[in-house]
Structure formats: C-alpha cells, structure tokens
Coordinates of C-alpha atoms and ligand atoms in Angstrom, one line a residue:
M1431 CA -11.3 -58.5 34.2
K1432 CA -8.0 -59.3 32.9
R1433 CA -5.2 -57.6 34.7
E1434 CA -1.6 -58.1 33.9
K1435 CA 0.7 -59.0 36.7
K1436 CA 2.3 -55.8 37.8
K1437 CA 5.7 -55.2 39.2
I1438 CA 5.6 -53.0 42.3
G1439 CA 7.1 -49.7 41.2
L1440 CA 9.7 -47.8 43.2
T1441 CA 7.2 -45.1 44.1
T1442 CA 4.8 -47.6 45.6
K1443 CA 7.7 -49.2 47.5
I1444 CA 8.7 -45.9 49.0
L1445 CA 5.2 -45.2 50.0
L1446 CA 5.0 -48.6 51.7
G1447 CA 8.3 -47.9 53.5
L1448 CA 6.8 -44.6 54.8
V1449 CA 3.5 -46.1 56.0
I1450 CA 5.1 -49.3 57.5
G1451 CA 7.8 -47.1 59.1
F1452 CA 5.2 -44.9 60.7
I1453 CA 3.3 -47.9 62.1
F1454 CA 6.4 -49.7 63.2
G1455 CA 7.9 -46.6 64.8
C1456 CA 4.7 -45.7 66.7
G1457 CA 4.6 -49.3 68.0
L1458 CA 8.2 -49.2 69.0
Y1459 CA 7.5 -46.0 71.0
F1460 CA 5.5 -48.0 73.5
V1461 CA 8.2 -50.7 73.9
P1462 CA 9.9 -49.9 77.3
S1463 CA 13.4 -48.6 76.9
G1464 CA 16.2 -51.1 77.1
F1465 CA 18.5 -53.3 75.0
L1466 CA 15.8 -54.4 72.5
K1467 CA 14.3 -51.0 71.8
D1468 CA 17.3 -48.6 72.1
T1469 CA 20.5 -50.6 71.5
L1470 CA 19.2 -53.1 69.0
M1471 CA 16.6 -51.2 67.1
V1472 CA 16.7 -47.4 67.4
D1473 CA 20.4 -46.9 67.7
G1474 CA 21.3 -50.2 66.0
L1475 CA 19.5 -51.5 63.0
L1476 CA 17.2 -48.5 62.2
Y1477 CA 20.1 -46.1 62.6
L1478 CA 22.3 -48.1 60.4
M1479 CA 19.7 -48.5 57.6
G1480 CA 18.7 -44.9 57.7
E1481 CA 22.2 -43.5 57.9
V1482 CA 23.5 -45.6 55.0
F1483 CA 20.8 -44.2 52.8
L1484 CA 21.3 -40.6 54.1
R1485 CA 25.0 -40.7 53.6
A1486 CA 24.6 -42.2 50.1
I1487 CA 22.4 -39.4 48.9
K1488 CA 24.5 -36.7 50.7
M1489 CA 27.6 -38.1 49.0
L1490 CA 26.0 -37.1 45.7
V1491 CA 24.9 -33.6 46.5
V1492 CA 28.1 -31.6 45.9
P1493 CA 29.4 -33.4 42.8
L1494 CA 25.9 -33.5 41.4
V1495 CA 25.1 -29.8 41.9
F1496 CA 28.5 -28.8 40.5
V1497 CA 28.3 -31.0 37.4
S1498 CA 24.7 -30.4 36.7
I1499 CA 24.9 -26.6 36.9
V1500 CA 28.0 -26.5 34.7
N1501 CA 26.3 -28.7 32.2
G1502 CA 23.0 -26.8 32.4
A1503 CA 24.6 -23.4 31.9
A1504 CA 26.9 -24.7 29.1
N1505 CA 23.8 -26.1 27.3
I1506 CA 21.7 -23.0 27.7
G1507 CA 24.4 -21.3 25.8
D1508 CA 22.8 -17.9 25.4
I1509 CA 23.7 -15.7 28.4
K1510 CA 20.5 -13.6 28.0
K1511 CA 18.4 -16.8 28.3
L1512 CA 20.3 -17.7 31.4
G1513 CA 19.7 -14.3 32.9
R1514 CA 16.1 -14.5 32.1
I1515 CA 15.7 -17.9 33.7
G1516 CA 17.6 -16.6 36.7
G1517 CA 15.5 -13.5 37.0
R1518 CA 12.2 -15.4 36.7
T1519 CA 13.2 -18.0 39.1
L1520 CA 14.4 -15.6 41.7
S1521 CA 11.2 -13.5 41.4
F1522 CA 9.1 -16.6 41.8
Y1523 CA 11.0 -17.8 44.8
I1524 CA 10.8 -14.5 46.6
V1525 CA 7.1 -13.9 45.8
T1526 CA 6.0 -17.3 46.9
T1527 CA 8.0 -17.1 50.1
A1528 CA 6.4 -13.7 50.9
I1529 CA 2.9 -15.2 50.2
A1530 CA 3.8 -18.2 52.4
I1531 CA 4.7 -16.1 55.4
S1532 CA 1.7 -13.7 54.9
L1533 CA -0.6 -16.7 54.8
A1534 CA 1.0 -18.1 58.0
L1535 CA 0.7 -14.8 59.8
G1536 CA -2.9 -14.4 58.7
M1537 CA -4.0 -17.9 59.7
A1538 CA -2.2 -17.9 63.0
S1539 CA -3.8 -14.6 63.9
I1540 CA -7.2 -16.2 63.2
I1541 CA -6.5 -19.5 65.0
D1542 CA -4.6 -17.9 67.9
P1543 CA -2.5 -21.0 68.7
G1544 CA -0.8 -19.5 71.7
Q1545 CA -3.9 -18.1 73.5
N1546 CA -4.5 -19.5 77.0
F1547 CA -1.2 -21.4 76.8
D1548 CA 0.1 -22.0 80.3
L1549 CA 3.6 -20.7 80.2
S1550 CA 4.5 -22.3 83.6
A1551 CA 4.3 -25.7 81.9
A1552 CA 6.9 -24.7 79.4
V1553 CA 10.3 -26.0 79.7
E1554 CA 13.2 -23.6 80.0
T1555 CA 15.6 -24.7 77.3
E1556 CA 18.8 -23.1 76.4
V1557 CA 18.5 -21.8 72.9
E1558 CA 21.3 -21.6 70.6
I1559 CA 20.9 -18.2 68.9
G1560 CA 21.7 -18.1 65.2
E1561 CA 24.0 -15.6 63.8
S1562 CA 21.8 -13.1 61.9
L1563 CA 22.8 -12.8 58.4
P1564 CA 22.4 -9.3 57.0
L1565 CA 21.8 -9.1 53.3
V1566 CA 25.2 -7.8 52.5
D1567 CA 26.8 -10.8 54.1
V1568 CA 24.5 -13.2 52.3
L1569 CA 25.5 -11.6 49.0
L1570 CA 29.1 -11.4 49.8
D1571 CA 29.2 -14.9 50.9
M1572 CA 28.0 -16.1 47.5
V1573 CA 31.4 -15.4 46.0
P1574 CA 33.9 -18.2 46.9
E1575 CA 37.4 -17.2 47.8
N1576 CA 38.4 -20.8 47.2
P1577 CA 36.0 -23.0 45.2
I1578 CA 37.6 -26.2 46.5
A1579 CA 36.9 -25.1 50.1
A1580 CA 33.4 -24.3 49.0
M1581 CA 33.0 -27.8 47.9
T1582 CA 34.5 -29.5 50.9
N1583 CA 32.3 -27.3 53.1
G1584 CA 29.2 -28.0 51.0
N1585 CA 28.6 -24.2 50.6
M1586 CA 25.8 -24.4 48.0
L1587 CA 25.5 -20.8 46.9
Q1588 CA 29.3 -20.6 46.3
I1589 CA 29.3 -23.8 44.4
I1590 CA 26.4 -22.6 42.3
V1591 CA 28.2 -19.3 41.4
F1592 CA 31.4 -21.1 40.5
A1593 CA 29.7 -23.7 38.4
L1594 CA 27.6 -21.1 36.6
L1595 CA 30.8 -19.2 35.7
I1596 CA 32.4 -22.3 34.3
G1597 CA 29.2 -23.2 32.3
V1598 CA 28.9 -19.7 30.8
A1599 CA 32.6 -19.7 29.9
L1600 CA 32.3 -23.1 28.3
S1601 CA 29.4 -22.0 26.1
A1602 CA 31.2 -18.8 25.2
L1603 CA 34.3 -20.8 24.1
G1604 CA 32.1 -23.1 22.0
K1605 CA 34.1 -25.5 19.8
K1606 CA 37.4 -24.7 21.5
T1607 CA 36.4 -26.5 24.7
K1608 CA 34.1 -29.0 23.1
Y1609 CA 35.8 -31.9 24.9
V1610 CA 35.4 -30.4 28.3
T1611 CA 31.7 -29.6 27.6
D1612 CA 31.2 -33.2 26.5
L1613 CA 33.0 -34.4 29.5
F1614 CA 30.6 -32.6 31.8
A1615 CA 27.6 -34.0 29.8
Q1616 CA 28.9 -37.5 30.4
L1617 CA 29.7 -36.8 34.0
N1618 CA 26.1 -35.7 34.4
E1619 CA 24.9 -39.0 33.0
L1620 CA 27.2 -40.8 35.3
M1621 CA 25.9 -39.0 38.4
M1622 CA 22.3 -39.7 37.4
K1623 CA 23.1 -43.4 37.0
I1624 CA 24.5 -43.4 40.6
V1625 CA 21.4 -41.6 41.9
G1626 CA 19.4 -44.4 40.3
Y1627 CA 21.4 -47.0 42.3
V1628 CA 21.1 -45.1 45.5
M1629 CA 17.3 -44.7 45.1
L1630 CA 17.0 -48.5 45.1
L1631 CA 17.8 -48.2 48.8
A1632 CA 15.1 -45.5 49.3
P1633 CA 12.2 -47.8 50.5
I1634 CA 14.3 -49.3 53.2
G1635 CA 16.0 -46.0 54.0
V1636 CA 12.7 -44.1 54.3
F1637 CA 11.3 -46.9 56.5
A1638 CA 14.2 -46.7 58.9
L1639 CA 14.3 -42.9 59.1
I1640 CA 10.5 -42.7 59.7
S1641 CA 10.4 -45.5 62.3
R1642 CA 13.3 -44.0 64.1
T1643 CA 11.7 -40.6 64.4
F1644 CA 8.4 -42.0 65.6
A1645 CA 10.0 -44.5 68.0
S1646 CA 11.8 -41.7 69.8
E1647 CA 9.3 -38.9 69.5
G1648 CA 6.0 -40.7 69.4
L1649 CA 2.9 -38.6 68.8
G1650 CA 2.4 -37.9 72.5
A1651 CA 4.8 -34.9 72.6
I1652 CA 2.4 -33.0 70.4
G1653 CA -0.3 -33.0 73.1
P1654 CA 0.0 -29.5 74.7
L1655 CA 1.2 -27.9 71.5
I1656 CA -1.5 -29.4 69.3
K1657 CA -2.9 -26.1 68.2
Y1658 CA 0.5 -24.8 67.1
F1659 CA 1.3 -28.0 65.4
G1660 CA -2.1 -28.2 63.6
T1661 CA -1.8 -24.5 62.5
V1662 CA 1.6 -25.1 60.9
I1663 CA 0.4 -28.2 59.1
L1664 CA -2.8 -26.6 58.0
V1665 CA -1.0 -23.6 56.5
L1666 CA 1.6 -25.9 54.8
I1667 CA -1.2 -27.8 53.2
M1668 CA -3.0 -24.6 52.2
H1669 CA 0.1 -23.2 50.7
A1670 CA 0.9 -26.4 48.7
F1671 CA -2.6 -26.7 47.3
L1672 CA -3.9 -23.2 47.1
T1673 CA -0.8 -21.1 46.4
Y1674 CA 1.1 -23.6 44.3
G1675 CA -2.1 -25.0 42.9
S1676 CA -3.3 -21.6 41.6
I1677 CA 0.0 -20.4 40.2
L1678 CA 0.5 -23.7 38.5
K1679 CA -2.9 -23.6 37.0
L1680 CA -2.5 -19.9 36.0
F1681 CA 0.8 -20.2 34.3
T1682 CA 0.7 -23.7 32.9
G1683 CA -2.9 -25.0 33.1
L1684 CA -1.7 -28.1 35.0
N1685 CA -3.1 -29.7 38.0
I1686 CA -1.3 -29.6 41.4
T1687 CA -2.7 -33.1 42.5
T1688 CA -1.1 -34.7 39.4
F1689 CA 2.0 -32.7 40.1
I1690 CA 2.3 -34.0 43.6
R1691 CA 1.6 -37.6 42.6
K1692 CA 4.3 -37.5 40.0
F1693 CA 6.8 -35.8 42.2
F1694 CA 6.0 -38.1 45.1
P1695 CA 9.4 -40.0 45.2
A1696 CA 11.2 -36.8 45.9
I1697 CA 8.5 -35.6 48.4
S1698 CA 8.8 -38.8 50.4
V1699 CA 12.6 -38.5 50.5
G1700 CA 12.3 -34.8 51.5
F1701 CA 9.8 -35.8 54.2
S1702 CA 11.9 -38.6 55.7
T1703 CA 15.3 -36.8 55.5
A1704 CA 14.1 -33.3 56.4
S1705 CA 16.7 -31.9 54.1
S1706 CA 16.1 -30.0 50.9
S1707 CA 19.7 -30.2 49.9
G1708 CA 19.9 -33.9 50.6
T1709 CA 16.9 -34.5 48.5
L1710 CA 18.4 -32.6 45.5
P1711 CA 19.7 -35.6 43.6
V1712 CA 16.3 -37.2 43.8
S1713 CA 14.4 -34.0 42.9
L1714 CA 16.6 -33.5 39.9
E1715 CA 15.9 -36.9 38.5
V1716 CA 12.2 -37.0 39.3
A1717 CA 11.7 -33.6 37.8
E1718 CA 13.2 -34.8 34.5
K1719 CA 11.8 -38.3 34.3
N1720 CA 8.3 -37.8 35.8
L1721 CA 7.5 -34.1 35.4
G1722 CA 9.1 -33.6 32.0
I1723 CA 11.3 -30.7 33.0
S1724 CA 14.4 -30.3 30.9
K1725 CA 17.7 -30.5 32.7
N1726 CA 18.7 -27.2 31.1
V1727 CA 16.4 -25.4 33.4
S1728 CA 16.1 -27.7 36.5
S1729 CA 19.9 -28.3 36.8
F1730 CA 20.1 -24.6 37.7
T1731 CA 16.8 -23.7 39.3
L1732 CA 16.5 -26.7 41.6
P1733 CA 19.9 -26.4 43.4
L1734 CA 19.2 -22.7 43.8
G1735 CA 15.7 -23.4 45.2
A1736 CA 17.1 -26.1 47.6
T1737 CA 19.5 -23.4 48.9
I1738 CA 17.4 -20.2 49.1
N1739 CA 13.7 -21.1 48.6
M1740 CA 12.1 -22.3 51.8
D1741 CA 8.4 -21.5 51.9
G1742 CA 7.6 -24.3 54.4
T1743 CA 10.2 -22.9 56.7
A1744 CA 8.9 -19.4 56.4
I1745 CA 5.4 -20.7 57.3
M1746 CA 6.7 -22.4 60.4
Q1747 CA 8.5 -19.1 61.3
G1748 CA 5.3 -17.1 60.8
V1749 CA 3.1 -19.3 62.9
A1750 CA 5.8 -19.7 65.6
T1751 CA 6.3 -15.9 65.8
I1752 CA 2.6 -15.4 66.5
F1753 CA 2.5 -18.4 68.8
I1754 CA 5.4 -17.2 70.9
A1755 CA 4.2 -13.6 71.0
Q1756 CA 0.8 -14.8 72.3
V1757 CA 2.4 -17.1 74.9
Y1758 CA 4.3 -14.1 76.2
G1759 CA 1.2 -11.9 76.0
I1760 CA 2.7 -9.6 73.3
E1761 CA 0.4 -7.9 70.9
L1762 CA 2.0 -7.5 67.5
T1763 CA 1.6 -4.2 65.6
F1764 CA 1.1 -4.0 61.8
S1765 CA 4.7 -2.7 61.3
Q1766 CA 6.0 -5.6 63.4
L1767 CA 4.1 -8.0 61.1
L1768 CA 5.6 -6.4 58.1
T1769 CA 9.1 -6.7 59.6
V1770 CA 8.4 -10.4 60.1
I1771 CA 7.5 -10.8 56.5
I1772 CA 10.7 -9.2 55.4
T1773 CA 13.0 -10.9 57.9
A1774 CA 11.4 -14.4 57.4
T1775 CA 11.8 -14.1 53.6
L1776 CA 15.5 -13.2 54.1
A1777 CA 15.9 -15.8 56.8
S1778 CA 14.5 -18.4 54.4
I1779 CA 17.2 -17.4 51.9
G1780 CA 19.9 -17.8 54.5
T1781 CA 18.5 -21.1 55.8
A1782 CA 20.6 -24.1 54.8
G1783 CA 18.6 -26.9 53.4
V1784 CA 19.4 -29.3 56.2
P1785 CA 17.4 -30.5 59.2
G1786 CA 16.5 -28.1 61.9
V1787 CA 18.1 -24.9 60.6
G1788 CA 14.8 -23.2 60.2
L1789 CA 14.3 -23.2 63.9
I1790 CA 17.7 -21.6 64.5
M1791 CA 17.0 -18.9 61.9
L1792 CA 13.7 -18.3 63.7
S1793 CA 15.8 -16.5 66.4
M1794 CA 16.7 -13.9 63.8
V1795 CA 13.0 -13.3 63.1
L1796 CA 12.1 -13.0 66.8
Q1797 CA 15.0 -10.7 67.5
S1798 CA 13.9 -8.4 64.7
I1799 CA 10.7 -7.6 66.6
N1800 CA 12.0 -8.0 70.2
I1801 CA 10.2 -11.2 71.1
P1802 CA 12.0 -13.4 73.7
V1803 CA 14.1 -15.9 71.7
E1804 CA 13.8 -18.3 74.6
G1805 CA 10.3 -19.0 73.2
I1806 CA 11.9 -21.3 70.7
G1807 CA 12.4 -23.7 73.6
L1808 CA 8.7 -24.2 73.7
I1809 CA 8.4 -25.6 70.2
M1810 CA 11.7 -27.4 69.9
G1811 CA 10.4 -30.7 71.1
I1812 CA 8.0 -31.2 68.3
D1813 CA 10.0 -29.5 65.6
R1814 CA 11.3 -32.7 64.0
L1815 CA 7.8 -33.7 62.7
L1816 CA 7.2 -30.2 61.4
D1817 CA 10.6 -30.0 59.9
M1818 CA 9.8 -33.1 57.8
T1819 CA 6.6 -31.7 56.5
R1820 CA 7.9 -28.2 55.8
T1821 CA 10.9 -29.7 53.9
A1822 CA 8.4 -31.5 51.7
V1823 CA 6.7 -28.2 51.0
N1824 CA 10.1 -26.5 50.4
I1825 CA 11.0 -28.9 47.6
V1826 CA 7.5 -28.8 46.1
G1827 CA 7.9 -25.0 45.9
D1828 CA 11.2 -25.4 44.1
S1829 CA 9.9 -27.7 41.5
V1830 CA 6.6 -25.9 40.9
C1831 CA 8.6 -22.7 40.1
T1832 CA 11.0 -24.7 38.0
L1833 CA 8.2 -26.2 36.0
I1834 CA 6.6 -22.8 35.3
V1835 CA 10.0 -21.3 34.3
A1836 CA 10.7 -24.3 32.1
K1837 CA 7.3 -24.0 30.4
K1838 CA 7.9 -20.4 29.6
E1839 CA 11.3 -21.2 28.1
G1840 CA 9.9 -24.1 26.0
E1841 CA 11.9 -26.6 28.1
F1842 CA 9.0 -28.6 29.4
D1843 CA 7.8 -31.8 27.9
E1844 CA 4.1 -32.0 28.7
S1845 CA 3.6 -35.5 27.4
K1846 CA 5.9 -36.8 30.1
F1847 CA 4.0 -35.0 32.7
R1848 CA 0.7 -36.4 31.4
Q1849 CA 2.0 -40.0 31.1
K1850 CA 0.2 -42.4 33.3
E1851 CA 3.3 -44.3 34.1
N1852 CA 6.2 -42.8 36.0
N1853 CA 9.6 -43.1 34.3
F1854 CA 11.6 -42.5 37.4
N1855 CA 14.4 -44.9 37.7
G1856 CA 13.0 -46.8 34.7
V1857 CA 10.7 -48.5 37.1
A1858 CA 7.1 -48.2 35.9
A1859 CA 4.7 -47.3 38.6
S1860 CA 1.0 -47.0 37.8
N1861 CA -0.6 -43.9 39.2
L1862 CA -3.1 -46.0 40.8
D1863 CA -0.5 -47.7 42.9
Y1864 CA -0.5 -45.0 45.5
Q1865 CA -3.9 -43.6 45.3
Ligands
LIG1964 N1 14.9 -28.8 56.9 C1 14.5 -27.7 56.1 C2 15.0 -28.0 54.7 O1 15.9 -28.6 54.5 C3 15.1 -26.4 56.6 C4 14.5 -26.1 57.9 O2 13.3 -25.5 57.9 O3 15.0 -26.4 58.9 O4 14.4 -27.5 53.7

C-alpha cells in the first residue's frame, strides 16, 4: 500500500502531549520527594513549561473577547438577528444546564455514592464559603461602570456587554465608521494569528500541565472517594454523548463523535488548563477552522458560553450535593431537589470559567438546602481531576449550542465540518491520527 509520508498534525501532537504527560506524571508521583522531583521537575521545569503556555493563552483572552465580539456584532448588522441569536443561545445554555443537573441528581440517587461512607475518615478542612450571588446582583454586575476596569479585572460579562454595544453602534453607523469597523476586522485577524503562534506551544504546555497534576496528586487520592469520582465522570460522559449527541442530531443531523474529534484541540486545552475562559482563544479558532462555524455567531456565543454556561460544573454540583447529603445522613425531599436544580443552574451562570470556582460555588447550592458546607472538604482533594474533565464538558456544551444556533442562522459551513482533514492552525491532521 502506498502511503504518503505524513507530517504529524498539531492535534496528534497535543494528544501525544496529553498521554505522555499522564504516564510521566504518574511515574513521577512514585519518585520520593526531594530535589529531583520537587525542585527540579514539579516546581521547576514542568511548572515553567506549563505556566508559559497558560500565561500565553490567558494573555489573549481579554483582547480577543473584546475584539471578536465587537467584530461579530458589527458584522451581524441586523439588531433583530443579534437578538434572535442571543435569545436562542441563552435558551440553549439554560436548558442544557438544567438537563445536566437533573441527570446528575437522577444518577447520583441511583448510584448512592455517599452510602456507607465512613465520615470519621473524612478530613476536617476549612472551607472558604463563596459569596452567594442573587440574580439581581448577577444582572446588575453585567453593566460595567468603567469598561477599562472591566478589562483589567477580566470581568467577562461586562466586557461582553460593552463590546456588544460598540459592535451594534458600529453597524448602525455603517459607512460613517467604516474605518473603525475595518480596523476591528483586522485586529481580529491579528489576534487569531497570535493564537496560532501560541498553539504551537500547546503540545509541550499540555504535557507539562498534565504531568504536574498527576505527579502531585497521583491516582491514589481517589481511593476512598472512587464512587463519587466515578459517578461524576459517568454523568459527564453521559451528558456529552447522550444530551449533546441527541440535540446535535435532532437540530443538525450531525454526529457527536465527529464533533468531538474535530473539536479535540480545544477539548485537550480545556482539560489540561481546567479553565473555560482560558481555552476561549483556542475554542474560537477551532470552531471556525474545524467545525465550520462562522465567526459572526461564535465570536459572540462562545465567550458568553465560557462565562455563563457550565454544564459540567452543574453535574459535579448535583452529584456532590447528593454525596454530601448521604454522608451526613440527610434525606433530600423533592422540593429540595428542585431547589438544587434552580440554584445550581444559577450558580453555573455565576461561576467564572477558571479552575476550581465550581467547588466554591457549590457552597451556595448546599446552603440553599441547609446541607453542611463543610462537606466540601471531603471532595476537595480530588477536585482537580474532576475540574479538568468538567471543564472539557463545559466547552463542548458551548460549542454544540453554538453550532446549532449557527446552523439555524445559515452561518455554518457543513463542508468544513465534514472535511477529513482538520484545518486548525493550517496544520493538516488526518482524522485517523488520533483514533
Ligand atoms: N474550571 C471550570 C471551568 O473553567 C469551572 C469550575 O467548575 O470550577 O469551566
């Protein structure tokens, strides 16, 4: 059989980084603590390599979100269309989150992860209780008093609102502000080019982040909490394949497996960084290049999703609530479960797309039904691994909704989605590379 010599694509390289990082990290876990393991590797080389990559993508988030939303809104032009896209996106985000949390509560009630759990073995950990964010505050907080401060603080919702206004105004002004509109279009190109450069670091960055996590956490910590851990992972997988799989099929006729394969570069970055916001630059580019979603839609819906749509986080919160309730021997009533669905959906809106925040927001869910918040201490130790997985689900949710909305608006190029080769970063990667 004749086979052309193939260049290894970026996607394959990232996958290799992930797998090698996992093996290397697990190996390093067993090396006794000391200069070699801690100073040289974990807090030295691995930290440096991972942190450079992380900082490089974080550096892009604020300018990219701002520029891409202004550009997207200016291009959509028609304010009615923008409203329609916004309405559909919000409905999708809220409905899928409510499904996610219901699925989590249902499965956790069947599996009973906290039954027969010996509370005496549990560590007493001081838990930092998150400020609960009533809906009024969430809404009020969307309007920036000072847009520059919003940018320096990385307040995504405020940046989104400000950028939307500029975009809408630019399109209303039309020819009068043509140069400014063109400038934003060019700035957008510029940002995407830089994302491409940063992504060249991804395989090494992913390797370092994953090995560092496993070198310090190992898999041993999961031991006593295996049932809780397994339930969260199971529901995350079910939600990704069943919920997203069926809505994707229903609304677009497309297959979730292909979707996940094509979206893989973003998923791997989400997994290794545990930050939806941090992954945004990559999600935006992969959505356009590999999934065929027009920037007009994704530039607006993906930043919004990375900020308010956290299905994976809601799933963890649902399972954790049942787990903690069972550990404390509390029987939950139907109305308490309903309260959990509502508060977890709101908590997911208020959760920032950065590592670990989901766990802090869990305190708001527990408080809403009077379950001891200290219970969070039980699951803290293994949260990092779950955080990585739920972040991957969070960003898949954002992009599935985005694709559906884009298709409805005629802003989806199906031929790109169906292409065998990935176009991400201009590096061709055969689908077979990572099967
Ligand atoms: N790390 C998650 C995210 O960025 C949020 C969380 O659940 O902590 O999507």
